[in-house]
Amino acid sequence: MYDFNFHKPATLDAALETFESSDDGQFMAGGQTMIPVMKQRLAMPSDVIDLGAIDDLNGISAGNGLVSIGAMTPHAAVAASGTVQDAIPALAELAGRIGDPHVRNRGTIGGSIANSDPAADYPAAVLGLKAIVRTNRREVAADDFFTDLFETALDEGELIIAVDFPIADAAAYEKFENPASRFALVGVMVCRTGSDVRVAVTGAGPCAFRVTEMEQALAANFNPEALKGISIGADDLNSDIHASAEYRAHLVGVMAGRAVGRMA
Ligand SMILES: Cc1cc2nc3c(=O)[nH]c(=O)nc-3n(C[C@H](O)[C@H](O)[C@H](O)COP(=O)(O)OP(=O)(O)OC[C@H]3O[C@@H](n4cnc5c(N)ncnc54)[C@H](O)[C@@H]3O)c2cc1C
């Protein structure tokens, strides 16, 4: 590790002021990605601003048809939340299937989506459930948030405050996981609200994406059978030692069918 300044502000304003006065500051949530990245010198911030003491960023509430999850809320709290389990059970289940207990107790929803790891689970929920990402500057629609591999719409110094999830009529998440890390080789969140159907995929491409052809087919006939014959092109999908792009493309159809099967 190399030298850096460490800050643990107690308020949001103090965190933002510290960032502004730093040469090259970076916010830290649970450090689950950031600390390994710093150890490898892939990031070398002059100032690490730990968000862990800012109570306003941590917690879950429901009202006005939304479940709001503070950016610093760990995955374990989302999984165990009666509010989330009642309102959007698929979201609680997704959080409970992230990594292992250590990761779920340290990793946060804000850190997960800011990182936009192509294999992370939350991006499928944010996109599938049509969430709004609330920052210190604005509200960002899910469709605009994930822009590329490890890239989001967040600007320099922009801080996620919370994620607001509309309560869907029904939703289900299915993932084919890497058995070592439990990251998604492919994960699919299907969500139905009235006649609106959304199908969001993580793990397969550089960042989370929707499959509009599946959404239209399911809006007309909400049944796994409706997905038969819809194939996903492998050209822009990820290929690595774990799975080829063609295999991932195949898994998108399988996971989507399983999710719909649980909801139909
Ligand atoms: C062994 C292991 C297994 C894992 N398995 C899974 C898995 O199965 N599924 C899965 O989805 N994930 C998995 N993860 C990822 C994990 O769940 C964390 O979500 C992820 O590592 C981010 O960690 P963090 O929340 O501690 O954020 P940090 O590592 O602290 O931060 C990550 C990035 O987000 C930025 N950031 C943090 N908070 C904010 C904020 N509020 N506003 C703006 N930017 C912010 C930081 O500056 C940094 O760039 C795994 C991680 C590990 C180490």
JSON list of C-alpha atoms in Angstrom, two decimals, residues 48-183:
[
{"chain": "A", "resi": 48, "resn": "VAL", "atom": "CA", "xyz": [-9.82, 8.22, 0.73]},
{"chain": "A", "resi": 49, "resn": "ILE", "atom": "CA", "xyz": [-13.16, 9.51, 2.04]},
{"chain": "A", "resi": 50, "resn": "ASP", "atom": "CA", "xyz": [-14.87, 6.73, 4.02]},
{"chain": "A", "resi": 51, "resn": "LEU", "atom": "CA", "xyz": [-18.66, 7.17, 3.92]},
{"chain": "A", "resi": 52, "resn": "GLY", "atom": "CA", "xyz": [-19.22, 4.70, 6.77]},
{"chain": "A", "resi": 53, "resn": "ALA", "atom": "CA", "xyz": [-20.02, 7.26, 9.49]},
{"chain": "A", "resi": 54, "resn": "ILE", "atom": "CA", "xyz": [-22.72, 9.13, 7.54]},
{"chain": "A", "resi": 55, "resn": "ASP", "atom": "CA", "xyz": [-25.96, 7.77, 9.00]},
{"chain": "A", "resi": 56, "resn": "ASP", "atom": "CA", "xyz": [-28.13, 9.51, 6.36]},
{"chain": "A", "resi": 57, "resn": "LEU", "atom": "CA", "xyz": [-26.71, 7.20, 3.68]},
{"chain": "A", "resi": 58, "resn": "ASN", "atom": "CA", "xyz": [-27.66, 3.98, 5.45]},
{"chain": "A", "resi": 59, "resn": "GLY", "atom": "CA", "xyz": [-31.17, 2.57, 5.74]},
{"chain": "A", "resi": 60, "resn": "ILE", "atom": "CA", "xyz": [-34.29, 1.30, 4.02]},
{"chain": "A", "resi": 61, "resn": "SER", "atom": "CA", "xyz": [-37.72, 2.93, 3.85]},
{"chain": "A", "resi": 62, "resn": "ALA", "atom": "CA", "xyz": [-40.94, 2.42, 1.89]},
{"chain": "A", "resi": 63, "resn": "GLY", "atom": "CA", "xyz": [-43.71, 4.78, 0.84]},
{"chain": "A", "resi": 64, "resn": "ASN", "atom": "CA", "xyz": [-45.46, 6.29, -2.19]},
{"chain": "A", "resi": 65, "resn": "GLY", "atom": "CA", "xyz": [-45.02, 3.05, -4.15]},
{"chain": "A", "resi": 66, "resn": "LEU", "atom": "CA", "xyz": [-41.25, 3.04, -3.68]},
{"chain": "A", "resi": 67, "resn": "VAL", "atom": "CA", "xyz": [-38.66, 1.19, -1.65]},
{"chain": "A", "resi": 68, "resn": "SER", "atom": "CA", "xyz": [-35.70, 3.52, -1.00]},
{"chain": "A", "resi": 69, "resn": "ILE", "atom": "CA", "xyz": [-32.35, 2.03, -0.11]},
{"chain": "A", "resi": 70, "resn": "GLY", "atom": "CA", "xyz": [-29.57, 4.28, 1.15]},
{"chain": "A", "resi": 71, "resn": "ALA", "atom": "CA", "xyz": [-26.30, 4.03, -0.75]},
{"chain": "A", "resi": 72, "resn": "MET", "atom": "CA", "xyz": [-24.35, 2.69, 2.24]},
{"chain": "A", "resi": 73, "resn": "THR", "atom": "CA", "xyz": [-26.85, -0.05, 3.04]},
{"chain": "A", "resi": 74, "resn": "PRO", "atom": "CA", "xyz": [-25.02, -3.39, 3.00]},
{"chain": "A", "resi": 75, "resn": "HIS", "atom": "CA", "xyz": [-26.35, -6.29, 0.96]},
{"chain": "A", "resi": 76, "resn": "ALA", "atom": "CA", "xyz": [-27.03, -8.31, 4.15]},
{"chain": "A", "resi": 77, "resn": "ALA", "atom": "CA", "xyz": [-29.39, -5.60, 5.43]},
{"chain": "A", "resi": 78, "resn": "VAL", "atom": "CA", "xyz": [-31.34, -5.57, 2.16]},
{"chain": "A", "resi": 79, "resn": "ALA", "atom": "CA", "xyz": [-31.60, -9.37, 2.20]},
{"chain": "A", "resi": 80, "resn": "ALA", "atom": "CA", "xyz": [-32.83, -9.38, 5.82]},
{"chain": "A", "resi": 81, "resn": "SER", "atom": "CA", "xyz": [-35.18, -6.40, 5.50]},
{"chain": "A", "resi": 82, "resn": "GLY", "atom": "CA", "xyz": [-38.85, -7.23, 6.13]},
{"chain": "A", "resi": 83, "resn": "THR", "atom": "CA", "xyz": [-39.75, -4.08, 4.19]},
{"chain": "A", "resi": 84, "resn": "VAL", "atom": "CA", "xyz": [-37.91, -5.29, 1.08]},
{"chain": "A", "resi": 85, "resn": "GLN", "atom": "CA", "xyz": [-39.07, -8.88, 1.50]},
{"chain": "A", "resi": 86, "resn": "ASP", "atom": "CA", "xyz": [-42.70, -7.73, 1.62]},
{"chain": "A", "resi": 87, "resn": "ALA", "atom": "CA", "xyz": [-42.56, -5.12, -1.15]},
{"chain": "A", "resi": 88, "resn": "ILE", "atom": "CA", "xyz": [-40.06, -6.56, -3.64]},
{"chain": "A", "resi": 89, "resn": "PRO", "atom": "CA", "xyz": [-39.12, -10.09, -2.56]},
{"chain": "A", "resi": 90, "resn": "ALA", "atom": "CA", "xyz": [-37.00, -10.62, -5.68]},
{"chain": "A", "resi": 91, "resn": "LEU", "atom": "CA", "xyz": [-34.75, -7.74, -4.60]},
{"chain": "A", "resi": 92, "resn": "ALA", "atom": "CA", "xyz": [-34.21, -9.21, -1.12]},
{"chain": "A", "resi": 93, "resn": "GLU", "atom": "CA", "xyz": [-33.47, -12.59, -2.68]},
{"chain": "A", "resi": 94, "resn": "LEU", "atom": "CA", "xyz": [-30.97, -11.04, -5.14]},
{"chain": "A", "resi": 95, "resn": "ALA", "atom": "CA", "xyz": [-29.12, -9.29, -2.30]},
{"chain": "A", "resi": 96, "resn": "GLY", "atom": "CA", "xyz": [-28.98, -12.54, -0.32]},
{"chain": "A", "resi": 97, "resn": "ARG", "atom": "CA", "xyz": [-27.32, -14.32, -3.21]},
{"chain": "A", "resi": 98, "resn": "ILE", "atom": "CA", "xyz": [-24.43, -11.82, -3.56]},
{"chain": "A", "resi": 99, "resn": "GLY", "atom": "CA", "xyz": [-21.01, -13.25, -2.67]},
{"chain": "A", "resi": 100, "resn": "ASP", "atom": "CA", "xyz": [-20.49, -14.68, 0.82]},
{"chain": "A", "resi": 101, "resn": "PRO", "atom": "CA", "xyz": [-21.43, -13.38, 4.30]},
{"chain": "A", "resi": 102, "resn": "HIS", "atom": "CA", "xyz": [-18.31, -11.19, 4.53]},
{"chain": "A", "resi": 103, "resn": "VAL", "atom": "CA", "xyz": [-19.05, -9.55, 1.18]},
{"chain": "A", "resi": 104, "resn": "ARG", "atom": "CA", "xyz": [-22.73, -9.10, 2.05]},
{"chain": "A", "resi": 105, "resn": "ASN", "atom": "CA", "xyz": [-21.87, -7.42, 5.35]},
{"chain": "A", "resi": 106, "resn": "ARG", "atom": "CA", "xyz": [-19.32, -5.00, 3.91]},
{"chain": "A", "resi": 107, "resn": "GLY", "atom": "CA", "xyz": [-20.47, -4.46, 0.29]},
{"chain": "A", "resi": 108, "resn": "THR", "atom": "CA", "xyz": [-23.07, -1.75, -0.34]},
{"chain": "A", "resi": 109, "resn": "ILE", "atom": "CA", "xyz": [-25.65, -1.01, -2.99]},
{"chain": "A", "resi": 110, "resn": "GLY", "atom": "CA", "xyz": [-24.05, 2.37, -3.75]},
{"chain": "A", "resi": 111, "resn": "GLY", "atom": "CA", "xyz": [-20.59, 0.87, -4.15]},
{"chain": "A", "resi": 112, "resn": "SER", "atom": "CA", "xyz": [-21.93, -1.94, -6.29]},
{"chain": "A", "resi": 113, "resn": "ILE", "atom": "CA", "xyz": [-23.74, 0.22, -8.81]},
{"chain": "A", "resi": 114, "resn": "ALA", "atom": "CA", "xyz": [-21.08, 2.98, -8.86]},
{"chain": "A", "resi": 115, "resn": "ASN", "atom": "CA", "xyz": [-18.56, 0.29, -9.73]},
{"chain": "A", "resi": 116, "resn": "SER", "atom": "CA", "xyz": [-20.74, -1.14, -12.54]},
{"chain": "A", "resi": 117, "resn": "ASP", "atom": "CA", "xyz": [-18.92, -4.46, -12.55]},
{"chain": "A", "resi": 118, "resn": "PRO", "atom": "CA", "xyz": [-20.27, -6.38, -15.56]},
{"chain": "A", "resi": 119, "resn": "ALA", "atom": "CA", "xyz": [-20.96, -9.43, -13.37]},
{"chain": "A", "resi": 120, "resn": "ALA", "atom": "CA", "xyz": [-22.61, -7.64, -10.43]},
{"chain": "A", "resi": 121, "resn": "ASP", "atom": "CA", "xyz": [-26.19, -8.50, -9.49]},
{"chain": "A", "resi": 122, "resn": "TYR", "atom": "CA", "xyz": [-27.66, -5.13, -8.48]},
{"chain": "A", "resi": 123, "resn": "PRO", "atom": "CA", "xyz": [-27.43, -3.56, -11.95]},
{"chain": "A", "resi": 124, "resn": "ALA", "atom": "CA", "xyz": [-30.03, -6.08, -13.19]},
{"chain": "A", "resi": 125, "resn": "ALA", "atom": "CA", "xyz": [-32.37, -5.05, -10.37]},
{"chain": "A", "resi": 126, "resn": "VAL", "atom": "CA", "xyz": [-31.84, -1.32, -10.89]},
{"chain": "A", "resi": 127, "resn": "LEU", "atom": "CA", "xyz": [-32.52, -1.63, -14.61]},
{"chain": "A", "resi": 128, "resn": "GLY", "atom": "CA", "xyz": [-35.25, -4.29, -14.42]},
{"chain": "A", "resi": 129, "resn": "LEU", "atom": "CA", "xyz": [-37.21, -2.59, -11.67]},
{"chain": "A", "resi": 130, "resn": "LYS", "atom": "CA", "xyz": [-36.82, 0.84, -13.36]},
{"chain": "A", "resi": 131, "resn": "ALA", "atom": "CA", "xyz": [-35.16, 2.37, -10.32]},
{"chain": "A", "resi": 132, "resn": "ILE", "atom": "CA", "xyz": [-34.07, 5.97, -9.91]},
{"chain": "A", "resi": 133, "resn": "VAL", "atom": "CA", "xyz": [-30.54, 6.62, -8.68]},
{"chain": "A", "resi": 134, "resn": "ARG", "atom": "CA", "xyz": [-30.56, 9.69, -6.43]},
{"chain": "A", "resi": 135, "resn": "THR", "atom": "CA", "xyz": [-27.29, 11.58, -6.16]},
{"chain": "A", "resi": 136, "resn": "ASN", "atom": "CA", "xyz": [-26.21, 14.77, -4.41]},
{"chain": "A", "resi": 137, "resn": "ARG", "atom": "CA", "xyz": [-26.85, 16.60, -7.72]},
{"chain": "A", "resi": 138, "resn": "ARG", "atom": "CA", "xyz": [-29.79, 14.96, -9.52]},
{"chain": "A", "resi": 139, "resn": "GLU", "atom": "CA", "xyz": [-31.92, 11.89, -10.17]},
{"chain": "A", "resi": 140, "resn": "VAL", "atom": "CA", "xyz": [-30.70, 9.46, -12.84]},
{"chain": "A", "resi": 141, "resn": "ALA", "atom": "CA", "xyz": [-33.10, 7.02, -14.51]},
{"chain": "A", "resi": 142, "resn": "ALA", "atom": "CA", "xyz": [-31.90, 3.41, -14.53]},
{"chain": "A", "resi": 143, "resn": "ASP", "atom": "CA", "xyz": [-31.94, 3.36, -18.33]},
{"chain": "A", "resi": 144, "resn": "ASP", "atom": "CA", "xyz": [-29.32, 6.14, -18.35]},
{"chain": "A", "resi": 145, "resn": "PHE", "atom": "CA", "xyz": [-27.15, 5.00, -15.44]},
{"chain": "A", "resi": 146, "resn": "PHE", "atom": "CA", "xyz": [-25.00, 2.09, -16.67]},
{"chain": "A", "resi": 147, "resn": "THR", "atom": "CA", "xyz": [-23.04, 3.30, -19.67]},
{"chain": "A", "resi": 148, "resn": "ASP", "atom": "CA", "xyz": [-20.19, 0.81, -20.24]},
{"chain": "A", "resi": 149, "resn": "LEU", "atom": "CA", "xyz": [-17.74, -1.60, -18.60]},
{"chain": "A", "resi": 150, "resn": "PHE", "atom": "CA", "xyz": [-17.11, -0.13, -15.12]},
{"chain": "A", "resi": 151, "resn": "GLU", "atom": "CA", "xyz": [-18.64, 3.14, -16.37]},
{"chain": "A", "resi": 152, "resn": "THR", "atom": "CA", "xyz": [-21.74, 4.97, -15.20]},
{"chain": "A", "resi": 153, "resn": "ALA", "atom": "CA", "xyz": [-23.43, 8.31, -15.74]},
{"chain": "A", "resi": 154, "resn": "LEU", "atom": "CA", "xyz": [-21.91, 9.61, -12.47]},
{"chain": "A", "resi": 155, "resn": "ASP", "atom": "CA", "xyz": [-19.76, 12.70, -12.89]},
{"chain": "A", "resi": 156, "resn": "GLU", "atom": "CA", "xyz": [-16.51, 13.33, -11.04]},
{"chain": "A", "resi": 157, "resn": "GLY", "atom": "CA", "xyz": [-17.28, 13.83, -7.35]},
{"chain": "A", "resi": 158, "resn": "GLU", "atom": "CA", "xyz": [-20.96, 12.90, -7.71]},
{"chain": "A", "resi": 159, "resn": "LEU", "atom": "CA", "xyz": [-22.19, 10.86, -4.77]},
{"chain": "A", "resi": 160, "resn": "ILE", "atom": "CA", "xyz": [-25.04, 8.33, -4.76]},
{"chain": "A", "resi": 161, "resn": "ILE", "atom": "CA", "xyz": [-27.40, 9.07, -1.88]},
{"chain": "A", "resi": 162, "resn": "ALA", "atom": "CA", "xyz": [-30.00, 6.33, -2.40]},
{"chain": "A", "resi": 163, "resn": "VAL", "atom": "CA", "xyz": [-31.69, 4.11, -4.95]},
{"chain": "A", "resi": 164, "resn": "ASP", "atom": "CA", "xyz": [-35.50, 4.31, -5.27]},
{"chain": "A", "resi": 165, "resn": "PHE", "atom": "CA", "xyz": [-37.14, 1.11, -6.50]},
{"chain": "A", "resi": 166, "resn": "PRO", "atom": "CA", "xyz": [-40.78, 1.30, -7.69]},
{"chain": "A", "resi": 167, "resn": "ILE", "atom": "CA", "xyz": [-42.81, -1.58, -6.25]},
{"chain": "A", "resi": 168, "resn": "ALA", "atom": "CA", "xyz": [-43.60, -3.89, -9.18]},
{"chain": "A", "resi": 169, "resn": "ASP", "atom": "CA", "xyz": [-46.63, -6.18, -9.47]},
{"chain": "A", "resi": 170, "resn": "ALA", "atom": "CA", "xyz": [-44.22, -9.09, -9.76]},
{"chain": "A", "resi": 171, "resn": "ALA", "atom": "CA", "xyz": [-40.52, -9.67, -10.31]},
{"chain": "A", "resi": 172, "resn": "ALA", "atom": "CA", "xyz": [-38.07, -12.54, -10.30]},
{"chain": "A", "resi": 173, "resn": "TYR", "atom": "CA", "xyz": [-34.28, -12.79, -10.60]},
{"chain": "A", "resi": 174, "resn": "GLU", "atom": "CA", "xyz": [-32.45, -15.84, -11.85]},
{"chain": "A", "resi": 175, "resn": "LYS", "atom": "CA", "xyz": [-28.69, -16.13, -12.12]},
{"chain": "A", "resi": 176, "resn": "PHE", "atom": "CA", "xyz": [-26.21, -18.69, -13.29]},
{"chain": "A", "resi": 177, "resn": "GLU", "atom": "CA", "xyz": [-23.43, -17.96, -10.87]},
{"chain": "A", "resi": 178, "resn": "ASN", "atom": "CA", "xyz": [-19.72, -18.44, -10.75]},
{"chain": "A", "resi": 179, "resn": "PRO", "atom": "CA", "xyz": [-19.49, -21.03, -7.95]},
{"chain": "A", "resi": 180, "resn": "ALA", "atom": "CA", "xyz": [-16.31, -19.45, -6.50]},
{"chain": "A", "resi": 181, "resn": "SER", "atom": "CA", "xyz": [-17.32, -15.77, -6.21]},
{"chain": "A", "resi": 182, "resn": "ARG", "atom": "CA", "xyz": [-21.06, -16.07, -6.85]},
{"chain": "A", "resi": 183, "resn": "PHE", "atom": "CA", "xyz": [-20.77, -13.20, -9.35]}
]
